[in-house]
PDB file of C-alpha atoms in Angstrom:
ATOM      1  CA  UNK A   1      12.355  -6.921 -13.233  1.00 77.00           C
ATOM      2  CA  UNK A   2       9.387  -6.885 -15.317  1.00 75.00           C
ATOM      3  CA  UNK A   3      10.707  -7.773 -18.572  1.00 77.00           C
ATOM      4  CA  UNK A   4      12.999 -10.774 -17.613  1.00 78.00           C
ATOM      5  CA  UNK A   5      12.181 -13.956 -18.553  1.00 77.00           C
ATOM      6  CA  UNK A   6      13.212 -14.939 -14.938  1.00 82.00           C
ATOM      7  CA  UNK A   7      13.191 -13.087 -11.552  1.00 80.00           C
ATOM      8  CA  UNK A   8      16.873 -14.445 -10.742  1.00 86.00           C
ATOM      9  CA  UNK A   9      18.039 -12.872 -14.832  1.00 90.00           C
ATOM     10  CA  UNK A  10      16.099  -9.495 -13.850  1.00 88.00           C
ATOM     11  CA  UNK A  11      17.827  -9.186 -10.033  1.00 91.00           C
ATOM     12  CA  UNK A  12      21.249  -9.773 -11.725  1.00 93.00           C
ATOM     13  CA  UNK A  13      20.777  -6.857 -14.358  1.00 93.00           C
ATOM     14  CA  UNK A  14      19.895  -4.752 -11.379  1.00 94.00           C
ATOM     15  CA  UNK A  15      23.423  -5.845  -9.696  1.00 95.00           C
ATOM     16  CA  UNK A  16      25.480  -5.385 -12.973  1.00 95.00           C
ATOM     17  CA  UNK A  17      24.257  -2.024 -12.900  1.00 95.00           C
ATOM     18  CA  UNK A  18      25.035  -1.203  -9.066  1.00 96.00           C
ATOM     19  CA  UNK A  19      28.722  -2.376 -10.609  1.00 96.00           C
ATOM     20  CA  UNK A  20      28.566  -0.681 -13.169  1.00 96.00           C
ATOM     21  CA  UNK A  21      27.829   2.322 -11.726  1.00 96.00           C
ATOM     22  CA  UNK A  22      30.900   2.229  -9.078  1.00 96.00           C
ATOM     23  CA  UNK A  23      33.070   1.282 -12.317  1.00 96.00           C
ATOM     24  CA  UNK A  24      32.070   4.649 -13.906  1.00 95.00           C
ATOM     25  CA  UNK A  25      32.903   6.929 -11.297  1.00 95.00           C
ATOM     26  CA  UNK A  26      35.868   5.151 -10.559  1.00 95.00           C
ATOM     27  CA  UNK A  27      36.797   6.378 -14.513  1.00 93.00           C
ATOM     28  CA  UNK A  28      36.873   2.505 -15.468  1.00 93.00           C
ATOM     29  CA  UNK A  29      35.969   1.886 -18.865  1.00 87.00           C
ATOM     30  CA  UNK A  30      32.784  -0.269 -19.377  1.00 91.00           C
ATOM     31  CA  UNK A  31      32.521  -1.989 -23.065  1.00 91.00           C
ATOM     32  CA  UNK A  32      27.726  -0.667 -23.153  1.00 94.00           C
ATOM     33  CA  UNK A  33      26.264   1.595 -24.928  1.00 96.00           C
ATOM     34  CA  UNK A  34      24.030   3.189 -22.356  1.00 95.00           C
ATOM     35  CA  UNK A  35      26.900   2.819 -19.648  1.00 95.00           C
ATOM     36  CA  UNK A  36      29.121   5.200 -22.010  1.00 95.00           C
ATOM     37  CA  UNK A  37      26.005   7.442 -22.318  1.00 95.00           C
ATOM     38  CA  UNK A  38      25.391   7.499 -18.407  1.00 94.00           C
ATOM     39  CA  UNK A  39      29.191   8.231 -18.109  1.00 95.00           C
ATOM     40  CA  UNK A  40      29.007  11.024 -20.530  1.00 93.00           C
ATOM     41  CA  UNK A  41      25.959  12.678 -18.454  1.00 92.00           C
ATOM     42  CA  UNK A  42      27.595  12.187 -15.287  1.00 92.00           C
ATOM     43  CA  UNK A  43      30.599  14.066 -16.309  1.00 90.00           C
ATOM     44  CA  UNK A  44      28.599  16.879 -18.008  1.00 90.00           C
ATOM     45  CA  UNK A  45      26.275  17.493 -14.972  1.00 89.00           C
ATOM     46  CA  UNK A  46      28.030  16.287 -11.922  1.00 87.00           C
ATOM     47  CA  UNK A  47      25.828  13.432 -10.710  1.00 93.00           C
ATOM     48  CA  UNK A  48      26.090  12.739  -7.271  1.00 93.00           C
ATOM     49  CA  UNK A  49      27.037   8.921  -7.145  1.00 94.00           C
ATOM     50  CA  UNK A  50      24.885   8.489  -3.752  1.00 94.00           C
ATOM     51  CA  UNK A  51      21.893   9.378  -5.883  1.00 93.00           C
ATOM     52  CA  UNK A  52      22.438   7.702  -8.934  1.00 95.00           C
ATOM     53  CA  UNK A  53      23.132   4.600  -6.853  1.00 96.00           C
ATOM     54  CA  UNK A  54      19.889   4.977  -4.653  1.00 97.00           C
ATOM     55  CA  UNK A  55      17.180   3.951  -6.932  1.00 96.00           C
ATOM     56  CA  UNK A  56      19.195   0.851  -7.745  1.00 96.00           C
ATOM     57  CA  UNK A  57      19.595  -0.057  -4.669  1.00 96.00           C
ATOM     58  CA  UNK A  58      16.093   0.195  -3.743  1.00 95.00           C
ATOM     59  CA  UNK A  59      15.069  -1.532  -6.807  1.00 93.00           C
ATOM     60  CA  UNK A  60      17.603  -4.125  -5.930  1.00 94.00           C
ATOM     61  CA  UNK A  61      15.968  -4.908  -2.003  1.00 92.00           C
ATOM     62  CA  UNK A  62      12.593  -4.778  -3.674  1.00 89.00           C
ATOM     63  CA  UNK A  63      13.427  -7.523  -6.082  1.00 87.00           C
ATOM     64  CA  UNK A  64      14.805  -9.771  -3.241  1.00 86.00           C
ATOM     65  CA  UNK A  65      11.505  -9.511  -1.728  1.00 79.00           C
ATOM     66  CA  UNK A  66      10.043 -12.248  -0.729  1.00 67.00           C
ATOM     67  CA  UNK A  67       6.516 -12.949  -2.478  1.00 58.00           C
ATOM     68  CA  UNK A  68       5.169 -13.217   1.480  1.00 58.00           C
ATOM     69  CA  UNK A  69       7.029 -10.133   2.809  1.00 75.00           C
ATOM     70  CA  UNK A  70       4.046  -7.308   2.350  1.00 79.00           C
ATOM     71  CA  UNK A  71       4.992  -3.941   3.223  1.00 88.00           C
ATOM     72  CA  UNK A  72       2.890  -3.107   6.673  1.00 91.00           C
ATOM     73  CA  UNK A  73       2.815   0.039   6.474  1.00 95.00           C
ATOM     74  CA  UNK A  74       2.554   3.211   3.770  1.00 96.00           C
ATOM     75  CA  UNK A  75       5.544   4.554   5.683  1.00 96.00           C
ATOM     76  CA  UNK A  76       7.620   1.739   4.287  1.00 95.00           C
ATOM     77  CA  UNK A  77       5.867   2.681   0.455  1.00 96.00           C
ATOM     78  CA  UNK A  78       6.508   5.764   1.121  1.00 97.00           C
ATOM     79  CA  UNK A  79      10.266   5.530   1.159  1.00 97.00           C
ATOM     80  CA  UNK A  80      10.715   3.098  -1.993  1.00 96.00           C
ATOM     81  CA  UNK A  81       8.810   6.345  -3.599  1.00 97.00           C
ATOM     82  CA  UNK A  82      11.321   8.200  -2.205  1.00 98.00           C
ATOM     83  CA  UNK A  83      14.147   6.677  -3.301  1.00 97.00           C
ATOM     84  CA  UNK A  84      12.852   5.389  -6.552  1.00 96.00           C
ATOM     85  CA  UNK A  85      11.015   8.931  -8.190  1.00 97.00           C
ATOM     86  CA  UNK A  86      12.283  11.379  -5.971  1.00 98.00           C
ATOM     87  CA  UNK A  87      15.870  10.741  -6.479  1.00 97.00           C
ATOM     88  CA  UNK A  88      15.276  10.561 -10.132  1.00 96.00           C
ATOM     89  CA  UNK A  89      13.735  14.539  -9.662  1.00 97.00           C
ATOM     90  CA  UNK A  90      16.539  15.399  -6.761  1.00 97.00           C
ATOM     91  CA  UNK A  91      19.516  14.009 -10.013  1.00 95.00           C
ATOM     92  CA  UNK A  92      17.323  16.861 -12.302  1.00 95.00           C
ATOM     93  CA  UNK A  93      17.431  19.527 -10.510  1.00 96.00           C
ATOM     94  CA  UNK A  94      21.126  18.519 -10.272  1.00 94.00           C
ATOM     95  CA  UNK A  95      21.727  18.418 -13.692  1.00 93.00           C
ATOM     96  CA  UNK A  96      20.236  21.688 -14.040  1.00 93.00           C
ATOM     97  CA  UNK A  97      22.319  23.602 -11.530  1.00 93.00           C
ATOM     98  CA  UNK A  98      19.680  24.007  -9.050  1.00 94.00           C
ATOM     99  CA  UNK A  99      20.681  24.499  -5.986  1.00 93.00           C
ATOM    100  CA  UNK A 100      17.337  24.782  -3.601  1.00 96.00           C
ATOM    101  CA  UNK A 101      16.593  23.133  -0.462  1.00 96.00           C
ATOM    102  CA  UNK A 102      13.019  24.145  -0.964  1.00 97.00           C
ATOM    103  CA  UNK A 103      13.258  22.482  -4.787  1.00 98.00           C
ATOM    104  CA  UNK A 104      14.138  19.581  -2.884  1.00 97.00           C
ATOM    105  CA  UNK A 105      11.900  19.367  -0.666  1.00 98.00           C
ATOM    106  CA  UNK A 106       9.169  19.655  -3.079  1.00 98.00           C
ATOM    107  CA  UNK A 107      10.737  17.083  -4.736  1.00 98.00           C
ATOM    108  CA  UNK A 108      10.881  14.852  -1.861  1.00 98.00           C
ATOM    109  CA  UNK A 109       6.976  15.268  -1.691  1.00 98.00           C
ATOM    110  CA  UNK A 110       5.958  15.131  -5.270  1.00 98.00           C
ATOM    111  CA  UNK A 111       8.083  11.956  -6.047  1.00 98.00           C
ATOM    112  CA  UNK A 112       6.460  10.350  -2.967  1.00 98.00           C
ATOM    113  CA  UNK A 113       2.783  11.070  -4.393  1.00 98.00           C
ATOM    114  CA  UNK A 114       3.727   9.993  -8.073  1.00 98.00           C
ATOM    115  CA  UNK A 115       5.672   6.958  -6.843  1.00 97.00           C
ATOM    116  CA  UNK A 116       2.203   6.301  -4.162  1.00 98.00           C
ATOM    117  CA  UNK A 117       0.412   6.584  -7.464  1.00 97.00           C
ATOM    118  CA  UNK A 118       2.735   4.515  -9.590  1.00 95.00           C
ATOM    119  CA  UNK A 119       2.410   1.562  -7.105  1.00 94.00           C
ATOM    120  CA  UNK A 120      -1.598   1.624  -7.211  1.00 96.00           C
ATOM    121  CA  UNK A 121      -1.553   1.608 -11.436  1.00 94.00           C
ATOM    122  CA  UNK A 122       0.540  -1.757 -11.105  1.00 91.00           C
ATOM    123  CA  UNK A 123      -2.211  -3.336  -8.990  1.00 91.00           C
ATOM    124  CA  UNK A 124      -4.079  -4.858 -11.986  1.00 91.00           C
ATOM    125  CA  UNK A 125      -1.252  -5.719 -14.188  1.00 87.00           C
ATOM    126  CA  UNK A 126       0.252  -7.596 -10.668  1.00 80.00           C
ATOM    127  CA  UNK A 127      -3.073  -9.210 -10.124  1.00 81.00           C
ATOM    128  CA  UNK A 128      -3.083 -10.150 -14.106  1.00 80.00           C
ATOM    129  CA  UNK A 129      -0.153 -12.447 -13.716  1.00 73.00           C
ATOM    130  CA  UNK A 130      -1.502 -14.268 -10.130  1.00 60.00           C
ATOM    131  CA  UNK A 131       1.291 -12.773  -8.114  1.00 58.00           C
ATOM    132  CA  UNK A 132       0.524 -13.097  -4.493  1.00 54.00           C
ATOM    133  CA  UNK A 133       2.162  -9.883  -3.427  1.00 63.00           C
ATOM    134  CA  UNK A 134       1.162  -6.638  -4.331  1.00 79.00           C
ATOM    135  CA  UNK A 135       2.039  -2.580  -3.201  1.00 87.00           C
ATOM    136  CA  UNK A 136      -0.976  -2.487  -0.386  1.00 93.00           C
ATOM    137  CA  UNK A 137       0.735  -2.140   3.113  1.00 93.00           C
ATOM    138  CA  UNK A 138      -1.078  -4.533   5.500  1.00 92.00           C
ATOM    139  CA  UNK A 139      -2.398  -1.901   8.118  1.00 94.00           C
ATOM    140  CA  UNK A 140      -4.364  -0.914   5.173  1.00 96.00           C
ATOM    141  CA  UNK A 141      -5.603  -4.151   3.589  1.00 93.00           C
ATOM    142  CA  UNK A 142      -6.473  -5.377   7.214  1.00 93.00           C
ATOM    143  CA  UNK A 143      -8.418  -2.090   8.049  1.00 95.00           C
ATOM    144  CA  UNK A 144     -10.581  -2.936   4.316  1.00 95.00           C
ATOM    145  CA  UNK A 145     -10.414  -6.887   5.218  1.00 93.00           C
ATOM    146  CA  UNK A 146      -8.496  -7.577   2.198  1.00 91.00           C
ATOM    147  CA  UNK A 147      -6.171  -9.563   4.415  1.00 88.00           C
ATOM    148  CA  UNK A 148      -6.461 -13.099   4.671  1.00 85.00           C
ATOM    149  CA  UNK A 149      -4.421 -16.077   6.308  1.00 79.00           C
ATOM    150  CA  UNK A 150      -3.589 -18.944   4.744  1.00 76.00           C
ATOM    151  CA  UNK A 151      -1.488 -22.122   4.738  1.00 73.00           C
ATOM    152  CA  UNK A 152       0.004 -19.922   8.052  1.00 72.00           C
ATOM    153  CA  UNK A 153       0.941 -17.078   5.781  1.00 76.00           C
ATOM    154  CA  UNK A 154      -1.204 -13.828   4.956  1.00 78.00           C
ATOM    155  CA  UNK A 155      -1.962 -12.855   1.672  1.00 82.00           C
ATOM    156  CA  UNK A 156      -3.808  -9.882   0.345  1.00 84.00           C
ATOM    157  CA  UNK A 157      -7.039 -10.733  -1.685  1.00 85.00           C
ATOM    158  CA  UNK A 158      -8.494  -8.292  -4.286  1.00 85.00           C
ATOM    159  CA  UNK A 159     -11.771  -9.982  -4.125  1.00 85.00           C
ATOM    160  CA  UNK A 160     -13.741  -7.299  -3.157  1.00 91.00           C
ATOM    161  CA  UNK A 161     -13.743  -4.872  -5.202  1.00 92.00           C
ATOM    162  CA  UNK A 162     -15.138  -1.752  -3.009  1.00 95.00           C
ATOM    163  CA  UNK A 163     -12.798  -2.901  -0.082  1.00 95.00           C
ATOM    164  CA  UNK A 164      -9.978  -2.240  -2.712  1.00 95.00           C
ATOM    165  CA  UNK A 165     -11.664   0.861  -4.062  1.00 97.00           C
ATOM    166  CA  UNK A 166     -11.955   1.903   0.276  1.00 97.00           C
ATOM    167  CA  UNK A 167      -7.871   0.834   0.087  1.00 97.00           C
ATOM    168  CA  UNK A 168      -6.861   2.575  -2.755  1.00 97.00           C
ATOM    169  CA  UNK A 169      -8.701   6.118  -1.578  1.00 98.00           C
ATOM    170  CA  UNK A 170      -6.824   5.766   1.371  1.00 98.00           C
ATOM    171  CA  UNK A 171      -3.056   5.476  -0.450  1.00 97.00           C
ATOM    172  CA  UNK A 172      -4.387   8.178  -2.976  1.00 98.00           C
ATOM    173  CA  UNK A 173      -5.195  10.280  -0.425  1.00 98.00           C
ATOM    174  CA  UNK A 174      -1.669   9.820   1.091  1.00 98.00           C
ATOM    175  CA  UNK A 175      -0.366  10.667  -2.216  1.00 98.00           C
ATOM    176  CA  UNK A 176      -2.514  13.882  -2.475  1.00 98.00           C
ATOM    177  CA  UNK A 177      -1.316  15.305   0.652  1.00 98.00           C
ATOM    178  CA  UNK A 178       2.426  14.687  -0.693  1.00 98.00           C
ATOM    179  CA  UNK A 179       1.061  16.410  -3.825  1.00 98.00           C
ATOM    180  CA  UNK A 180      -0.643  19.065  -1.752  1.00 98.00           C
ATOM    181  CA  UNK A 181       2.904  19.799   0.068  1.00 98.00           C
ATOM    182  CA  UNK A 182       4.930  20.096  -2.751  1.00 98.00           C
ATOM    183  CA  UNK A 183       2.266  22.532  -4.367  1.00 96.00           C
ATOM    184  CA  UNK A 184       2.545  24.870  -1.437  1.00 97.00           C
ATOM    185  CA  UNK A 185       6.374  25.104  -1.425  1.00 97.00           C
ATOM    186  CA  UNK A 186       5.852  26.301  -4.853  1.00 95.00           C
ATOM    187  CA  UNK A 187       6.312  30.465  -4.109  1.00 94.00           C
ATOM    188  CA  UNK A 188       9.661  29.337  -2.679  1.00 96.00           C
ATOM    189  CA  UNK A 189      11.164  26.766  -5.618  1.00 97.00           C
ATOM    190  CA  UNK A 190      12.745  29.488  -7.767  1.00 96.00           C
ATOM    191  CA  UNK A 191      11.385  29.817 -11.479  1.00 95.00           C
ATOM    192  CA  UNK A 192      13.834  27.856 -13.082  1.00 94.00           C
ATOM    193  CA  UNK A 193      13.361  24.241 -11.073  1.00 96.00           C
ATOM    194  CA  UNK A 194       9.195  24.371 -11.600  1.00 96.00           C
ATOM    195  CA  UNK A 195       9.632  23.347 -14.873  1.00 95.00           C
ATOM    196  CA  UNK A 196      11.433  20.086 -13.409  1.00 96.00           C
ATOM    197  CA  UNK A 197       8.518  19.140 -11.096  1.00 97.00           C
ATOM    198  CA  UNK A 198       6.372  19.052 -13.896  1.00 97.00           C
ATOM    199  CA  UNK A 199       5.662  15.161 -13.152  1.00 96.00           C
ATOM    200  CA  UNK A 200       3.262  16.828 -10.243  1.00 97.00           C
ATOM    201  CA  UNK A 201       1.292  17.523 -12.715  1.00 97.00           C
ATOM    202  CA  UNK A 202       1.043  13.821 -14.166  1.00 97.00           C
ATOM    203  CA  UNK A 203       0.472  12.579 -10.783  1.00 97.00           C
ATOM    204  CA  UNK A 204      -2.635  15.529 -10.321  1.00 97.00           C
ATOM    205  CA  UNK A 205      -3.996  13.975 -13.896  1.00 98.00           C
ATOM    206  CA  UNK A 206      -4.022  10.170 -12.596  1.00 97.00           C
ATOM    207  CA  UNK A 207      -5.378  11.278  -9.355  1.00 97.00           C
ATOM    208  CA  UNK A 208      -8.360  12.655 -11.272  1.00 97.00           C
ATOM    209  CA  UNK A 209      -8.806   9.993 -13.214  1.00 97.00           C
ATOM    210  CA  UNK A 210      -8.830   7.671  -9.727  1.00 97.00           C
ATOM    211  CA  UNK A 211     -11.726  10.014  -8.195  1.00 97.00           C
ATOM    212  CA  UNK A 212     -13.771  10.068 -11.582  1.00 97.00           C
ATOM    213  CA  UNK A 213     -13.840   5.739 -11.510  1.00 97.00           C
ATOM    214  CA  UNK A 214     -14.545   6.008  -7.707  1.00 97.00           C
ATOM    215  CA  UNK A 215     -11.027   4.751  -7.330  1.00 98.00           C
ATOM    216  CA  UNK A 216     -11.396   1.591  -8.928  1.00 97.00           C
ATOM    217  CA  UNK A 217      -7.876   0.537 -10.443  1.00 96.00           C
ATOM    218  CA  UNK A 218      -9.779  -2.100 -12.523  1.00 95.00           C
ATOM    219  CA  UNK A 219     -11.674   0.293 -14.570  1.00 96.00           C
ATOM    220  CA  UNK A 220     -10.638   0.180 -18.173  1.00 95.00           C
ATOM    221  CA  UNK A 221     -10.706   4.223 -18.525  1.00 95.00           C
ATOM    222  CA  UNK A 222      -7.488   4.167 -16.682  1.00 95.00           C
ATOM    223  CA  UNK A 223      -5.970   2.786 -19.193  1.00 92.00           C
ATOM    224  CA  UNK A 224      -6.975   5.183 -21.901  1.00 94.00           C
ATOM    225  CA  UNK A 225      -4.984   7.836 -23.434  1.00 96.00           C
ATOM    226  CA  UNK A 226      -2.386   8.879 -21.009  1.00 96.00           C
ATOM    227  CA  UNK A 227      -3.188   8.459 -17.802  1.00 96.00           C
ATOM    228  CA  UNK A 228      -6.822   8.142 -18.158  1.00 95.00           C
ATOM    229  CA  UNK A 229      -7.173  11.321 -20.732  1.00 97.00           C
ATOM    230  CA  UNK A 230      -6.361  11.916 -24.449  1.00 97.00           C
ATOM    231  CA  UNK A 231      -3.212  12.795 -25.018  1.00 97.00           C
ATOM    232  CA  UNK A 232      -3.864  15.967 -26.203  1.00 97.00           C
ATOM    233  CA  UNK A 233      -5.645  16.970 -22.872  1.00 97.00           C
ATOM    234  CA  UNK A 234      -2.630  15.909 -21.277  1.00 97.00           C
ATOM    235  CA  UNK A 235       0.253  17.848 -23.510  1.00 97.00           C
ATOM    236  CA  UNK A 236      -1.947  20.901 -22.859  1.00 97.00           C
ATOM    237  CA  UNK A 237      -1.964  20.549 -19.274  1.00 97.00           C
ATOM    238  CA  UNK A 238       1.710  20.579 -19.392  1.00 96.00           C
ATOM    239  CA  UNK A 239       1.726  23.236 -21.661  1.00 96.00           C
ATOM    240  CA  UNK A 240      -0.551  25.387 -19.322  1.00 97.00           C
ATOM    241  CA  UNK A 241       1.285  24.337 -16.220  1.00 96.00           C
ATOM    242  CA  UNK A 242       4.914  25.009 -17.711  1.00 94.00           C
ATOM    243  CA  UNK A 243       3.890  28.892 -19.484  1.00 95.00           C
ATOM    244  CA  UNK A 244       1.972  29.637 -15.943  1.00 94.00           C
ATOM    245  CA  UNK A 245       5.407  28.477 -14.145  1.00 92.00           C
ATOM    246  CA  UNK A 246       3.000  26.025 -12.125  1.00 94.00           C
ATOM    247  CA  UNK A 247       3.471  22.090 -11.355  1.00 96.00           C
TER     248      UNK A 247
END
């Protein structure tokens, strides 16, 4: 949605590709490059359709959201993470022939913390272009009286910038629990599926990086190396996390 010129061009790529998804695993040929790669993978690695079609699908309600219609609760944050990273982890393990109900489950939980996370690193670049909706339910802007009404409509002000800091620590520290969960599952995920939940271990760094700027996702240090570090830092920490089978 991002890169479209318009909202309305961006929401109809997102459609073509709930069709053209259908098209594929209906064996109908479709005249793209990256829909002949997709079809290729599919067939290779038996891609459940349900999955491949869920992120979409989310994306697709998300972009039809209306710039008024806040999310009220994390709950509701919690399952466009859900749909939108964890699927993406749940289609890996697929494609790798894992077949774990505790690697999904700690998939469930670390896609929910990176997606959390993902969400509060698009505050500033949402604020940047003056968009009056942004990924901060309204139970927890009201609690940090970042919500306002007006013109009989509420809006969420980033004003303030320690009530955001106090509203950010509390959907980081959602995500860190998520994190937490999928970390402790980690004696049951067999060997071979840890080095698929390696993203846990992005989501640790930004987390990190949040608590050293006193969760402030203004500070310009986020946006330094990768994820806050230098991107050496961060290819060792996969390194380390991958050779000690760890995520």
């Amino acid at each position: 949605m991002d890169v479209a010129s318009d909202p309305r061009i961006g929401l109809m790529r997102l459609l073509w590709w709930q069709e053209a998804i259908d098209k594929i695993y209906a064996n109908k040929v479709i005249e793209h490059p990256a829909a002949q790669a997709l079809s290729s993978v599919i067939s290779e690695n038996r891609i459940s359709r349900g999955w491949l079609k869920r992120p979409v699908e989310a994306r697709i309600n998300d972009a039809r959201r209306e710039v008024t219609d806040i999310p009220e609760t994390i709950e509701e944050l919690e399952k466009y993470a859900e749909d939108t990273v964890s699927t993406l982890l749940y289609m890996t393990l697929q494609a790798g022939g894992i077949r774990s109900t505790a690697a999904d489950h700690a998939a469930s939980h670390a896609g929910k913390a990176s997606g959390l996370l993902l969400l509060l690193r698009s505050l500033p670049y949402h604020a940047s272009r003056n968009r009056h909706f942004c990924y901060i339910p309204t139970e927890v802007a009201a609690k940090h009286g970042l919500l306002v009404k007006e013109g009989g409509r509420f809006e969420i002000r980033l004003d303030s910038r320690e009530s955001l800091c106090n509203a950010v620590f509390d959907m980081a520290s959602v995500a860190n629990v998520h994190l937490q969960k999928a970390r402790s599952l980690a004696g049951t995920v067999p060997t071979e599926a840890r080095s698929m939940l390696l993203p846990a271990v992005s989501a640790q760094v930004f987390l990190d990086t949040l608590s050293r700027v006193h969760f402030d996702v203004f500070d310009p240090r986020l946006a330094r190396g990768v994820l806050g570090i230098s991107p050496l830092s961060y290819q060792l920490k996969l390194k380390w996390s991958s050779w000690r089978g760890k995520y």
